[in-house]
Short mmCIF file of C-alpha atoms and ligand atoms in Angstrom, two decimals:
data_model
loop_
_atom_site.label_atom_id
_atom_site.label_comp_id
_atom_site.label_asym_id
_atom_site.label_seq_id
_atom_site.Cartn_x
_atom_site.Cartn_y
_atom_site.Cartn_z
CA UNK Y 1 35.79 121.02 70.61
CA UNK Y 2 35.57 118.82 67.53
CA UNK Y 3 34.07 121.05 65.61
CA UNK Y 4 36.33 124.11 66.52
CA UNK Y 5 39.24 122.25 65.69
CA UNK Y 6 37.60 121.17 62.00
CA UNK Y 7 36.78 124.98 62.29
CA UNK Y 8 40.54 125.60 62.69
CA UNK Y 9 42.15 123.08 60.54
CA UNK Y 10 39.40 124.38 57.65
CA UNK Y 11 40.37 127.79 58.16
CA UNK Y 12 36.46 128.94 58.24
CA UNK Y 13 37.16 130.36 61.89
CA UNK Y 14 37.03 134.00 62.23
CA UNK Y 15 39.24 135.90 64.52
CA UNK Y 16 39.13 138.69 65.84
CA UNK Y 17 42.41 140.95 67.08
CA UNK Y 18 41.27 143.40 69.52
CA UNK Y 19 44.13 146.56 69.66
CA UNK Y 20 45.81 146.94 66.61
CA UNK Y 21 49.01 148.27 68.04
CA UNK Y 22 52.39 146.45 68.30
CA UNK Y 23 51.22 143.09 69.49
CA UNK Y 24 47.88 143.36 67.86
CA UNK Y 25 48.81 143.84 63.90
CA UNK Y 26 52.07 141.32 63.89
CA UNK Y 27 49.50 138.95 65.38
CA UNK Y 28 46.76 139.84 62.82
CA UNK Y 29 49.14 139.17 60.26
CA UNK Y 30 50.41 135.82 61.73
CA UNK Y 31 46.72 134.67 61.66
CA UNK Y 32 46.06 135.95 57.77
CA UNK Y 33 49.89 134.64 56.96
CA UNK Y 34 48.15 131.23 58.03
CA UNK Y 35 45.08 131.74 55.77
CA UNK Y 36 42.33 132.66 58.70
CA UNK Y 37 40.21 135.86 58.71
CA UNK Y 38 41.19 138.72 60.23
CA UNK Y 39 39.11 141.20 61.53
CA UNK Y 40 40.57 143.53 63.81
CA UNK Y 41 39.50 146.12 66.19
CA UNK Y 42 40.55 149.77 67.55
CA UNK Y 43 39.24 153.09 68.72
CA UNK Y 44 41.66 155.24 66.71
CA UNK Y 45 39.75 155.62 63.83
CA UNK Y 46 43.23 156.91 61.96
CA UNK Y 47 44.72 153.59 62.48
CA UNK Y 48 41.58 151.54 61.05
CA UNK Y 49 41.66 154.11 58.01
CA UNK Y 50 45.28 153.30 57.39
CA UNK Y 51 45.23 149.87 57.23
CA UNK Y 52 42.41 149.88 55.11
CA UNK Y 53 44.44 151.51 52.82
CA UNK Y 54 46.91 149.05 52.79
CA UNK Y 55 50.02 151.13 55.01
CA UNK Y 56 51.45 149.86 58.01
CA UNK Y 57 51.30 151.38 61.23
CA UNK Y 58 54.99 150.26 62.51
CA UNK Y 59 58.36 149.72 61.03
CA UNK Y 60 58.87 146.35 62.02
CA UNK Y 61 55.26 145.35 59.58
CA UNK Y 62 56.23 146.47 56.48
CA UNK Y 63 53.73 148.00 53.98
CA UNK Y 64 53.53 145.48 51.96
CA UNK Y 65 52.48 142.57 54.05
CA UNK Y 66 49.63 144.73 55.03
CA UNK Y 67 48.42 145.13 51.51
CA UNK Y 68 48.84 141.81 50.81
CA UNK Y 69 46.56 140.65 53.83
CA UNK Y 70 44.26 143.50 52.39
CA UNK Y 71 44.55 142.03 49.03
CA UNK Y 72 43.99 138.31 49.95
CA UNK Y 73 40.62 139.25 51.34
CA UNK Y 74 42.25 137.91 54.84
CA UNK Y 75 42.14 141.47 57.09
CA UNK Y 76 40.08 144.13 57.49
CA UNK Y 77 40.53 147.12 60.35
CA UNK Y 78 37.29 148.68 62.09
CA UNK Y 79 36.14 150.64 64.63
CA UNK Y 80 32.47 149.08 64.60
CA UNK Y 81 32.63 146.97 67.67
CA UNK Y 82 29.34 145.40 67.11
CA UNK Y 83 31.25 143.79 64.53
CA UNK Y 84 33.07 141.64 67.48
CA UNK Y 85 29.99 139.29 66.92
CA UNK Y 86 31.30 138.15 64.07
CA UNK Y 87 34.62 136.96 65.48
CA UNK Y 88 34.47 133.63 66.70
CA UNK Y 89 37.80 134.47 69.01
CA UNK Y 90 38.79 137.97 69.91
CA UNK Y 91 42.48 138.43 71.00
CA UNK Y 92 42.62 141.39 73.21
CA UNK Y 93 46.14 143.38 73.28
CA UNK Y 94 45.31 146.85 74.45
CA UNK Y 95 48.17 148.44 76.51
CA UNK Y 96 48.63 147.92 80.18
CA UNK Y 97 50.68 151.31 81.69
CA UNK Y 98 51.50 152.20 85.55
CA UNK Y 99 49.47 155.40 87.13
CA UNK Y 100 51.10 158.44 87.55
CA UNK Y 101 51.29 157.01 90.99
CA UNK Y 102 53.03 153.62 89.33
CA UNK Y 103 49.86 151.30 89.90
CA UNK Y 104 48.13 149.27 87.27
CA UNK Y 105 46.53 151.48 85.14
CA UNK Y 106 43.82 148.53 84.21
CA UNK Y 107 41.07 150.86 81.96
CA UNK Y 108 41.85 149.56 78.73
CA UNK Y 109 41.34 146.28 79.82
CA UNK Y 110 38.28 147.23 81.82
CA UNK Y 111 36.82 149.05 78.62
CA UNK Y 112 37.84 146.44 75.97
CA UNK Y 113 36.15 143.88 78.01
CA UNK Y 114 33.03 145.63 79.03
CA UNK Y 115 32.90 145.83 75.33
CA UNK Y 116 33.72 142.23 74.31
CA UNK Y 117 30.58 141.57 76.86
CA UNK Y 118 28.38 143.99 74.88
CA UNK Y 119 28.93 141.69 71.88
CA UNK Y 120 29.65 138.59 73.86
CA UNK Y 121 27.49 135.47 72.03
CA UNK Y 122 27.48 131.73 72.74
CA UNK Y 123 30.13 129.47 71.56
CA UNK Y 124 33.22 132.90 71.27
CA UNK Y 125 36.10 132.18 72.72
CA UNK Y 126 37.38 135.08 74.43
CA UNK Y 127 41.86 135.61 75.00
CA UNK Y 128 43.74 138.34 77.20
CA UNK Y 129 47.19 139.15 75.73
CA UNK Y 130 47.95 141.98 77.26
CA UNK Y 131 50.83 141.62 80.00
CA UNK Y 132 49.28 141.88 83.85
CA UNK Y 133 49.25 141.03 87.32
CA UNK Y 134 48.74 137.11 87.88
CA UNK Y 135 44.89 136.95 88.82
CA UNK Y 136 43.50 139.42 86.07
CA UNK Y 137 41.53 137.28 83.75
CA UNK Y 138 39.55 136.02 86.10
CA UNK Y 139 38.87 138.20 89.01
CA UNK Y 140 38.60 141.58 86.41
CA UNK Y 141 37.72 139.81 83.41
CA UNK Y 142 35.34 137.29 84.23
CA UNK Y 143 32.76 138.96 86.25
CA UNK Y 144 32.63 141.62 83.35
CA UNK Y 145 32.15 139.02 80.86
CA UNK Y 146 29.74 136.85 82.77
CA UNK Y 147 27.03 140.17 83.34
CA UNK Y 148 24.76 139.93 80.96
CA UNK Y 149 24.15 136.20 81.70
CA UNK Y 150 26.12 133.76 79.88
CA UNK Y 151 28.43 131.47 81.43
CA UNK Y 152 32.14 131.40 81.39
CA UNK Y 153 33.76 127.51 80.20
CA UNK Y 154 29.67 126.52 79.19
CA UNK Y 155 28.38 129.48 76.80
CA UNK Y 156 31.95 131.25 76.12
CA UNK Y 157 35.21 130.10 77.04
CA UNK Y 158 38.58 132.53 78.51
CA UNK Y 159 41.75 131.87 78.09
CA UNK Y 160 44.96 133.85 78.92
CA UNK Y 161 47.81 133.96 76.32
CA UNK Y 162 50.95 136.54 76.68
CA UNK Y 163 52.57 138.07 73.85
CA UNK Y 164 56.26 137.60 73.80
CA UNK Y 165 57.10 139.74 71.01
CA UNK Y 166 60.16 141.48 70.65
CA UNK Y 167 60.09 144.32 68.52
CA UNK Y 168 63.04 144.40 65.60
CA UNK Y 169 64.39 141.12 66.78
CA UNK Y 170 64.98 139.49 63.11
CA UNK Y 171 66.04 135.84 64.45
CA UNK Y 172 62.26 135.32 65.61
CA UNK Y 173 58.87 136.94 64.86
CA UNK Y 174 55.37 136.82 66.46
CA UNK Y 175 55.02 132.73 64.98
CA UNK Y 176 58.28 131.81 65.97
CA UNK Y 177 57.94 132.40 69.85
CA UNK Y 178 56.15 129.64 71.50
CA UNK Y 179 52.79 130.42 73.17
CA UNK Y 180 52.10 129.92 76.44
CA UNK Y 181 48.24 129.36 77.19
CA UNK Y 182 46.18 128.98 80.42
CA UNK Y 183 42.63 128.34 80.22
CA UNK Y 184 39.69 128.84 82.31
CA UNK Y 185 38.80 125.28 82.05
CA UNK Y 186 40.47 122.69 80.22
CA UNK Y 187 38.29 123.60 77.09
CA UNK Y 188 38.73 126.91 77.28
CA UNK Y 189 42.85 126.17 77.01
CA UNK Y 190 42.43 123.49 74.72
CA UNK Y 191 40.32 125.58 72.60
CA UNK Y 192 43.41 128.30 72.84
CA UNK Y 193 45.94 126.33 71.81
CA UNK Y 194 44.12 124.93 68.85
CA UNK Y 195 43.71 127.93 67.50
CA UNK Y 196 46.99 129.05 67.45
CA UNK Y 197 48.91 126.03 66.58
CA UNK Y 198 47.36 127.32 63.44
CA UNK Y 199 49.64 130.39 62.83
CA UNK Y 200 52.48 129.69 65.79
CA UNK Y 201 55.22 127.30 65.98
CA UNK Y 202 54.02 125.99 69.39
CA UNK Y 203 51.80 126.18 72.33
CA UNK Y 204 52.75 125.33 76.08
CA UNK Y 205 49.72 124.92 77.79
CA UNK Y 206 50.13 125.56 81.95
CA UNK Y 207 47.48 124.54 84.61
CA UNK Y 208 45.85 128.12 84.94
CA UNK Y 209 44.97 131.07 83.85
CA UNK Y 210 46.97 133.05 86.98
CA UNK Y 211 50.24 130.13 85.96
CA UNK Y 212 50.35 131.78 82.10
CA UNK Y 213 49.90 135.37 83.65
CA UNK Y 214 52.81 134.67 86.03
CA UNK Y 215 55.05 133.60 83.30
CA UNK Y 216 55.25 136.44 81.48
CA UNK Y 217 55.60 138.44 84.72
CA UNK Y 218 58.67 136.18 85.32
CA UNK Y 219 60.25 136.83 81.94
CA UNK Y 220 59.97 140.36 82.69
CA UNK Y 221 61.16 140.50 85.82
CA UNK Y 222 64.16 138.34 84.91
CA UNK Y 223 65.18 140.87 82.67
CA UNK Y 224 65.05 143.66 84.55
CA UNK Y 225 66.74 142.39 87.35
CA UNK Y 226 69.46 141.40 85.44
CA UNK Y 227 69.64 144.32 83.45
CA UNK Y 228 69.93 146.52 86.77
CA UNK Y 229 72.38 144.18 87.88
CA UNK Y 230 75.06 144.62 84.85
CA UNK Y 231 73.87 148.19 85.44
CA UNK Y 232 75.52 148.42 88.91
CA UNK Y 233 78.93 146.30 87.96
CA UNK Y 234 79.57 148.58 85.28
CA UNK Y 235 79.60 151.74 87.58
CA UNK Y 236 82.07 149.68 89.69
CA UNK Y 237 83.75 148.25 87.45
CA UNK Y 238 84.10 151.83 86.07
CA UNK Y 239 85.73 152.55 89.17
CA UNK Y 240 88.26 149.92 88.78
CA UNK Y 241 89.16 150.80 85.78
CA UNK Y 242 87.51 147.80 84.09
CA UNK Y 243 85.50 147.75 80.98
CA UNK Y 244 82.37 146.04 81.59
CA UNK Y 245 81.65 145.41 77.61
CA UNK Y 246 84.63 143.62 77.69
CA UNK Y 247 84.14 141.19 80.77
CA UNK Y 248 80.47 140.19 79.47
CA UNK Y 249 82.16 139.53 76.40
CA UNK Y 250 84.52 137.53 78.24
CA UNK Y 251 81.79 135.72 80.45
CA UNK Y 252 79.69 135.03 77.48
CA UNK Y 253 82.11 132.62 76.53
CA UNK Y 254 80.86 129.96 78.98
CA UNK Y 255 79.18 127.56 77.22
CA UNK Y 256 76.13 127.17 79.91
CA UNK Y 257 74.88 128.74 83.25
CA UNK Y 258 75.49 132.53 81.86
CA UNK Y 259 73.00 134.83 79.69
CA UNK Y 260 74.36 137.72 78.83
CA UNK Y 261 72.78 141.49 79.34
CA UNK Y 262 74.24 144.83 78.43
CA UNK Y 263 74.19 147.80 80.57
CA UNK Y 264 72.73 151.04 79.11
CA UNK Y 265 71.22 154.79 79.69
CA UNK Y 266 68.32 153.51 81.59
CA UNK Y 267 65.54 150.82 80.61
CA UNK Y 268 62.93 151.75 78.19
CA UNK Y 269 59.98 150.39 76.22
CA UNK Y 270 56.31 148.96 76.92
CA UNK Y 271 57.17 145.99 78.98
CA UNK Y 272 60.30 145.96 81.10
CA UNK Y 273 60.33 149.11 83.15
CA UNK Y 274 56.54 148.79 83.69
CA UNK Y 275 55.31 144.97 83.92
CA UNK Y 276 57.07 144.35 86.92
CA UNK Y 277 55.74 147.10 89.13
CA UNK Y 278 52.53 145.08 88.37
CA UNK Y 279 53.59 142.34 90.23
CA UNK Y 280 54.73 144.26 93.09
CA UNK Y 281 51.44 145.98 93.51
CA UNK Y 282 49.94 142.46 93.73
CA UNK Y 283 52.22 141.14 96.16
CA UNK Y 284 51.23 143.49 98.28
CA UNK Y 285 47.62 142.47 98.42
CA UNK Y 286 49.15 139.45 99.80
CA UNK Y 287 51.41 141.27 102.37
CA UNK Y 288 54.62 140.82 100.15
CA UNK Y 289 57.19 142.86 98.94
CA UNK Y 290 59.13 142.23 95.80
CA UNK Y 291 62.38 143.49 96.88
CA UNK Y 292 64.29 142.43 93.52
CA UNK Y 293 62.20 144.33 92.05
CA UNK Y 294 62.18 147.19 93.76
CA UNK Y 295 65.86 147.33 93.88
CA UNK Y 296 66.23 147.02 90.05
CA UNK Y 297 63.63 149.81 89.33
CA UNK Y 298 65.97 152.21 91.94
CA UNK Y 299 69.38 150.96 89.60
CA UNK Y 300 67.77 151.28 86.24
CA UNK Y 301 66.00 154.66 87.35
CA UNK Y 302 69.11 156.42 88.12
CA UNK Y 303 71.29 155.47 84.66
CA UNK Y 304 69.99 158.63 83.34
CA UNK Y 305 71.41 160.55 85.69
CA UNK Y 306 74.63 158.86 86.12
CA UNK Y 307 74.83 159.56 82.34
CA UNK Y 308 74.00 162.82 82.72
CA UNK Y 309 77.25 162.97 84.96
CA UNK Y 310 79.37 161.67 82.70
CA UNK Y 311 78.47 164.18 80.05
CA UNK Y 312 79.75 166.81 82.58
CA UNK Y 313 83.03 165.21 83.71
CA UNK Y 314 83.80 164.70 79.74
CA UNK Y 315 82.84 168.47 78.94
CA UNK Y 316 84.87 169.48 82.43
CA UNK Y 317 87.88 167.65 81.30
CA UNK Y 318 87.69 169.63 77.98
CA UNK Y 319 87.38 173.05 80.06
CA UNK Y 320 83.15 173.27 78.93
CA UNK Y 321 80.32 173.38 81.53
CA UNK Y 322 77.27 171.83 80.62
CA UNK Y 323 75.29 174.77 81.43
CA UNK Y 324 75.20 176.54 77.65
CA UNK Y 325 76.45 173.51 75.96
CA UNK Y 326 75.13 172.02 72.98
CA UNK Y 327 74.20 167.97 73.00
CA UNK Y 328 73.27 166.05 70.25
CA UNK Y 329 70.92 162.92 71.56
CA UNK Y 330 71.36 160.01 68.86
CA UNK Y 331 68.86 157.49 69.06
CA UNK Y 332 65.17 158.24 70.73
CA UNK Y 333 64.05 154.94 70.40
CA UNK Y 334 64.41 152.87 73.28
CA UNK Y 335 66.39 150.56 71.73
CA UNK Y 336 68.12 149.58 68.53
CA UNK Y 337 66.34 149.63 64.69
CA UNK Y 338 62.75 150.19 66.14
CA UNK Y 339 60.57 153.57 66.09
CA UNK Y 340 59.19 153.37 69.36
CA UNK Y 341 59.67 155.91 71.93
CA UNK Y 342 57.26 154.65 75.22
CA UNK Y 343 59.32 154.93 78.02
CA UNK Y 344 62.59 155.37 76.31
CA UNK Y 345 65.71 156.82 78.34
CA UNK Y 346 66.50 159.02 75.69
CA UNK Y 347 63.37 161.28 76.55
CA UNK Y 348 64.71 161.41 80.27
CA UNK Y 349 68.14 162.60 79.21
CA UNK Y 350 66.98 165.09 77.11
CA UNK Y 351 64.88 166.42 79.68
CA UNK Y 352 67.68 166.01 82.35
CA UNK Y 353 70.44 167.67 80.26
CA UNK Y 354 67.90 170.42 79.47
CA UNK Y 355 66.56 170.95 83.02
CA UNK Y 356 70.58 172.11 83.51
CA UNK Y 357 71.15 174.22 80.95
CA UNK Y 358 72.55 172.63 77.89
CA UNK Y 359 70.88 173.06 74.15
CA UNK Y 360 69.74 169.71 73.13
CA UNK Y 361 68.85 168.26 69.23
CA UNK Y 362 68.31 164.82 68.79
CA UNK Y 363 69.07 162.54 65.66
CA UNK Y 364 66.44 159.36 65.21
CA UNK Y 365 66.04 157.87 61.36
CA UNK Y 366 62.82 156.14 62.79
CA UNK Y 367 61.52 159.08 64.54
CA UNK Y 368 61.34 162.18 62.67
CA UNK Y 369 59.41 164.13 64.98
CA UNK Y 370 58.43 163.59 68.87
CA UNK Y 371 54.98 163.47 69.80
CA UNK Y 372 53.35 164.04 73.10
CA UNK Y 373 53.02 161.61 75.13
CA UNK Y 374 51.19 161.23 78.95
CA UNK Y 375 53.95 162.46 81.01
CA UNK Y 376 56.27 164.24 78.01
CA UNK Y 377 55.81 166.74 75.20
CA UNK Y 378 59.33 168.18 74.26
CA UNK Y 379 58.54 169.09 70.67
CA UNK Y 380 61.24 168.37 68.82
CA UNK Y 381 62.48 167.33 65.35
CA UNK Y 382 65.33 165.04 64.38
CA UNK Y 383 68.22 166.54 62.89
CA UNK Y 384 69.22 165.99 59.49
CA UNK Y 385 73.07 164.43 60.28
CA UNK Y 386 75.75 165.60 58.23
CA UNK Y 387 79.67 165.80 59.43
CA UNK Y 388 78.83 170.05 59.34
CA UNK Y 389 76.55 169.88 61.81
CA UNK Y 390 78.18 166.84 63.52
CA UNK Y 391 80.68 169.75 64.59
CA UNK Y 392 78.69 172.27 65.78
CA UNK Y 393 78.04 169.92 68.96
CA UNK Y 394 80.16 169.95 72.12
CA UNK Y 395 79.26 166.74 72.70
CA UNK Y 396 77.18 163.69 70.61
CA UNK Y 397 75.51 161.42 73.53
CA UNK Y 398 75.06 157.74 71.68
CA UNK Y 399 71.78 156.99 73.63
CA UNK Y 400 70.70 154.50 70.89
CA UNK Y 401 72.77 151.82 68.97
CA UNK Y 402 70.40 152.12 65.58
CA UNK Y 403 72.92 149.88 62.86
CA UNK Y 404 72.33 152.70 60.24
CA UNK Y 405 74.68 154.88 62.02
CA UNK Y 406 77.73 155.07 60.87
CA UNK Y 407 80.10 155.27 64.11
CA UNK Y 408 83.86 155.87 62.58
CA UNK Y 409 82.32 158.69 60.28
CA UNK Y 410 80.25 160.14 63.33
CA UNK Y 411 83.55 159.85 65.78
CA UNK Y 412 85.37 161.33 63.21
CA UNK Y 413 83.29 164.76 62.84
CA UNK Y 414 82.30 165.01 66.42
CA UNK Y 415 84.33 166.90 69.09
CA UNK Y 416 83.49 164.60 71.83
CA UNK Y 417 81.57 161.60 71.80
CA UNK Y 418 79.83 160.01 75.63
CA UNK Y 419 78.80 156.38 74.31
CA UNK Y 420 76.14 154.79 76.05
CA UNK Y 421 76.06 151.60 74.55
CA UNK Y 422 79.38 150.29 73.29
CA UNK Y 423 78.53 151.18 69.67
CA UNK Y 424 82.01 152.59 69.17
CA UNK Y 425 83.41 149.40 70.01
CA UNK Y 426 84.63 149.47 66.19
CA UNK Y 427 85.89 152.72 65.78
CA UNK Y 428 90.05 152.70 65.51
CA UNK Y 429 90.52 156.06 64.62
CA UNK Y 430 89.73 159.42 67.26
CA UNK Y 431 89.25 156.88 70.36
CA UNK Y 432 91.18 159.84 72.64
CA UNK Y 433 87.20 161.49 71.43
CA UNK Y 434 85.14 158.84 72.84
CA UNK Y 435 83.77 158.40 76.79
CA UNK Y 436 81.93 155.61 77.67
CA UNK Y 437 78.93 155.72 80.19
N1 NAD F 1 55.16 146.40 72.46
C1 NAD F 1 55.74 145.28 72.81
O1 NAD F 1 56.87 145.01 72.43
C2 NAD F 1 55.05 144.25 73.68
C3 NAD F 1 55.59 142.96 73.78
C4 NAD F 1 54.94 142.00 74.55
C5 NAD F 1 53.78 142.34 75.23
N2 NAD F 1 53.28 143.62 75.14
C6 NAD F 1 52.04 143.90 75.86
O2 NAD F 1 50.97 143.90 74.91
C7 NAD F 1 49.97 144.84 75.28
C8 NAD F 1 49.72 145.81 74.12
O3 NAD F 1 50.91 146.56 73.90
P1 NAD F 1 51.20 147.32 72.53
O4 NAD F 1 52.65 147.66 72.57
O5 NAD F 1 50.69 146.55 71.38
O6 NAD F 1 50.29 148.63 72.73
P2 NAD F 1 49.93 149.71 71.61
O7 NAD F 1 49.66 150.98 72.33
O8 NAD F 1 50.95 149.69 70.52
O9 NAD F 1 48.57 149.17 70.99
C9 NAD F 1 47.39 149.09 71.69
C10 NAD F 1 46.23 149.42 70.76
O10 NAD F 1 45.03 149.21 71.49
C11 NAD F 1 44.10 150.19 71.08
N3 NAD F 1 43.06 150.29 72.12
C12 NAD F 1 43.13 150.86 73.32
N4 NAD F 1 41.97 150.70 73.98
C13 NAD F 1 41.14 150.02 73.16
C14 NAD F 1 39.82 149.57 73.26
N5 NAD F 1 39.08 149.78 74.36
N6 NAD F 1 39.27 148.91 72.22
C15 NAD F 1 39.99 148.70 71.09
N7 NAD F 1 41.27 149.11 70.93
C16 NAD F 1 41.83 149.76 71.95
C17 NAD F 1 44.95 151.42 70.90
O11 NAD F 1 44.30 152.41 70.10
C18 NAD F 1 46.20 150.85 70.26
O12 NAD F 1 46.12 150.85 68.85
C19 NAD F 1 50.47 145.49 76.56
O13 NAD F 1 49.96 144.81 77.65
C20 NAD F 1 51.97 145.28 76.49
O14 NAD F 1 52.56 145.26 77.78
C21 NAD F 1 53.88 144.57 74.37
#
């Protein structure tokens, strides 16, 4: 432990980052940023080649502080997993998605670890990042680890570490959000939080591995629940005639006991649609149902469609049927100032407005053209925006709140506008244009 932590404080540790996507390279930098080797690791060959050229992979890691790394001598990208030997700690963030059936879909965790074993030597410390049911690290994990012979918390240690990053959020980066760590044994967390007290603010290290695991379950789950729950009082508050934007804004006001969350088209991204249903399949291993859960996923699931609705009464109020209509979608991110698309309600609407008829374009500066993805391949390309072709549209459907949009400017050239977010909060002029949904 001694000599890890001279290791650590000396900077001669090597670490390894395991998943270069976006947990794995904002970590990777966090660790060079703090003056430790970086070596990380991926199977997309692309990705490795890229970074070795000094070019990011994501907006929100700029080019530059990838070159710089490169520069410093502090990261290098590879595909060469026999290279793992030479990490002393490998951080593994590989993605954790739901089935088509909505169950864990656990193979890149299985596959990353069988090959951490391959590589596995005495004295590495080995940490999960990736968000999962309480229970992985060690009953998945563990027995993978331990086949070839060496022993877990005496040869190599496991620990169990979630990543709490939040994607565009410019108030705090990977090293500002405090790490929680569960350990194996109470080397194995020790070990853990050593290291990263070297590139992050601040470690909270819980009594288990399955405690840490829970914890980012709970974050997730708290935000989804809440999330559905705005959901539903803005559809009856709509009914009443109330605008919900305006009561959380109210609410906000008291100075403890309330958090606000905003309503939207639907919930989107890596985490918060998907992490939870990981929990429920769990609980049921233990004859449990997560009913909070499960009612949150059936709110948040139908905001598409109640969108979708919304579009029609505003183009049935204006004499138009969907049915022939032409939308503009703007936004395919799933949420504000970032370019990623996993998950994101925009994709659903598009499909949904689509499936009944209408002619749909989309408008992303982040995402100039979709890709395909497991369960959607509409092959599109954003649309330059200009107020000509702002007025071509029978209606503009504000799915995303990107700040580069101009909103008076885009009210003003559109015919109709359905606002999904509150983004045209702002606007003074043309507000007999705008619908909010
Ligand atoms: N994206 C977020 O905002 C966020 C935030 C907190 C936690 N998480 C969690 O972090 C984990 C990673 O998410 P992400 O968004 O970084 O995913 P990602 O898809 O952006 O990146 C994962 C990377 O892992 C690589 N990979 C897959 N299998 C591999 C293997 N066997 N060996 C080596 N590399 C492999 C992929 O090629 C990819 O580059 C997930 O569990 C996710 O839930 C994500």
């Amino acid at each position: 432990m001694a000599d890890w932590k001279r290791r650590v404080a000396e900077k001669t540790l090597r670490v390894g980052v395991l998943g270069l996507g976006y947990v794995g390279l904002p970590l990777a930098r966090e660790f060079a940023g703090a003056g430790l080797k970086v070596l990380g690791f991926d199977i997309d060959d692309q990705k490795v080649a890229i970074l070795n050229s000094g070019l990011s992979i994501i907006k929100h890691v700029p080019h530059e502080q990838v070159k710089k790394m490169r520069e410093k001598g502090l990261f290098e990208a590879t595909a060469d997993m026999s290279r793992l030997r030479e990490a002393d700690a490998v951080l593994i963030c590989v993605p954790t998605p739901l089935t088509a059936n909505r169950e864990p879909d656990m193979q890149f965790v299985e596959k990353s670890t069988q090959t951490v074993a391959r590589y596995l030597r005495k004295g590495q410390l080995i940490v999960l990042e990736s968000t999962t049911y309480p229970g992985t690290t060690r009953e998945l994990m563990l027995p993978i680890l331990e086949k070839n012979g060496l022993k877990a918390g005496r040869d190599f240690h496991l620990a169990y570490s979630p990543e709490r990053e939040d994607p565009g959020n410019k108030s705090y980066t990977t090293k500002d959000i405090p790490k929680v760590v569960g350990g194996l044994t109470n080397e194995c967390k020790e070990m853990a939080c050593a290291l990263y007290e070297a590139a992050i603010v601040r470690t909270i290290a819980v009594s288990s591995l399955e405690a840490a695991e829970a914890a980012k379950i709970l974050e997730n789950v708290y935000r989804c629940v809440n999330i559905a729950m705005v959901n539903e009082l803005k559809q009856v508050f709509e009914r009443m005639g109330i605008d919900v934007w305006e009561v959380i804004g109210a609410a906000s006001t008291k100075p403890f006991g309330y958090h606000p969350f905003y309503p939207g088209p639907g919930l989107g991204g890596h985490c918060i649609p998907i992490d939870p249903f990981y929990l429920t399949w769990k609980a049921r291993q233990y004859g449990m149902a997560t009913r909070f859960i499960e009612l949150a996923g059936e709110i948040n699931t139908g905001m598409p469609h109640y969108v979708v609705q919304h579009v029609m009464e505003a183009l049935n109020e204006r004499k138009k049927s969907l049915k022939g209509s032409k939308v503009l979608v703007l936004g395919l991110a799933y949420k504000k100032d970032i370019d990623d698309v996993r998950e994101s309600p925009s994709i659903e609407l598009i499909e949904l407005l689509r499936a009944k008829g209408a002619k749909v374009d989309y408008n992303d500066p982040y995402i100039p053209a979709t890709h395909k993805q497991r369960e959607h391949d509409l092959g599109m390309k954003s649309r330059k925006l200009t107020g000509a072709m702002l007025k071509q549209y029978d209606v503009v459907l504000i799915s995303t709140d990107h700040s580069a949009y101009d909103y008076e400017w885009i009210v003003e050239n559109s015919q109709l506008v359905v606002d999904t977010r509150n983004a045209t909060a702002g606007v003074r002029k043309n507000r007999n244009r705008i619908v909010k949904a």
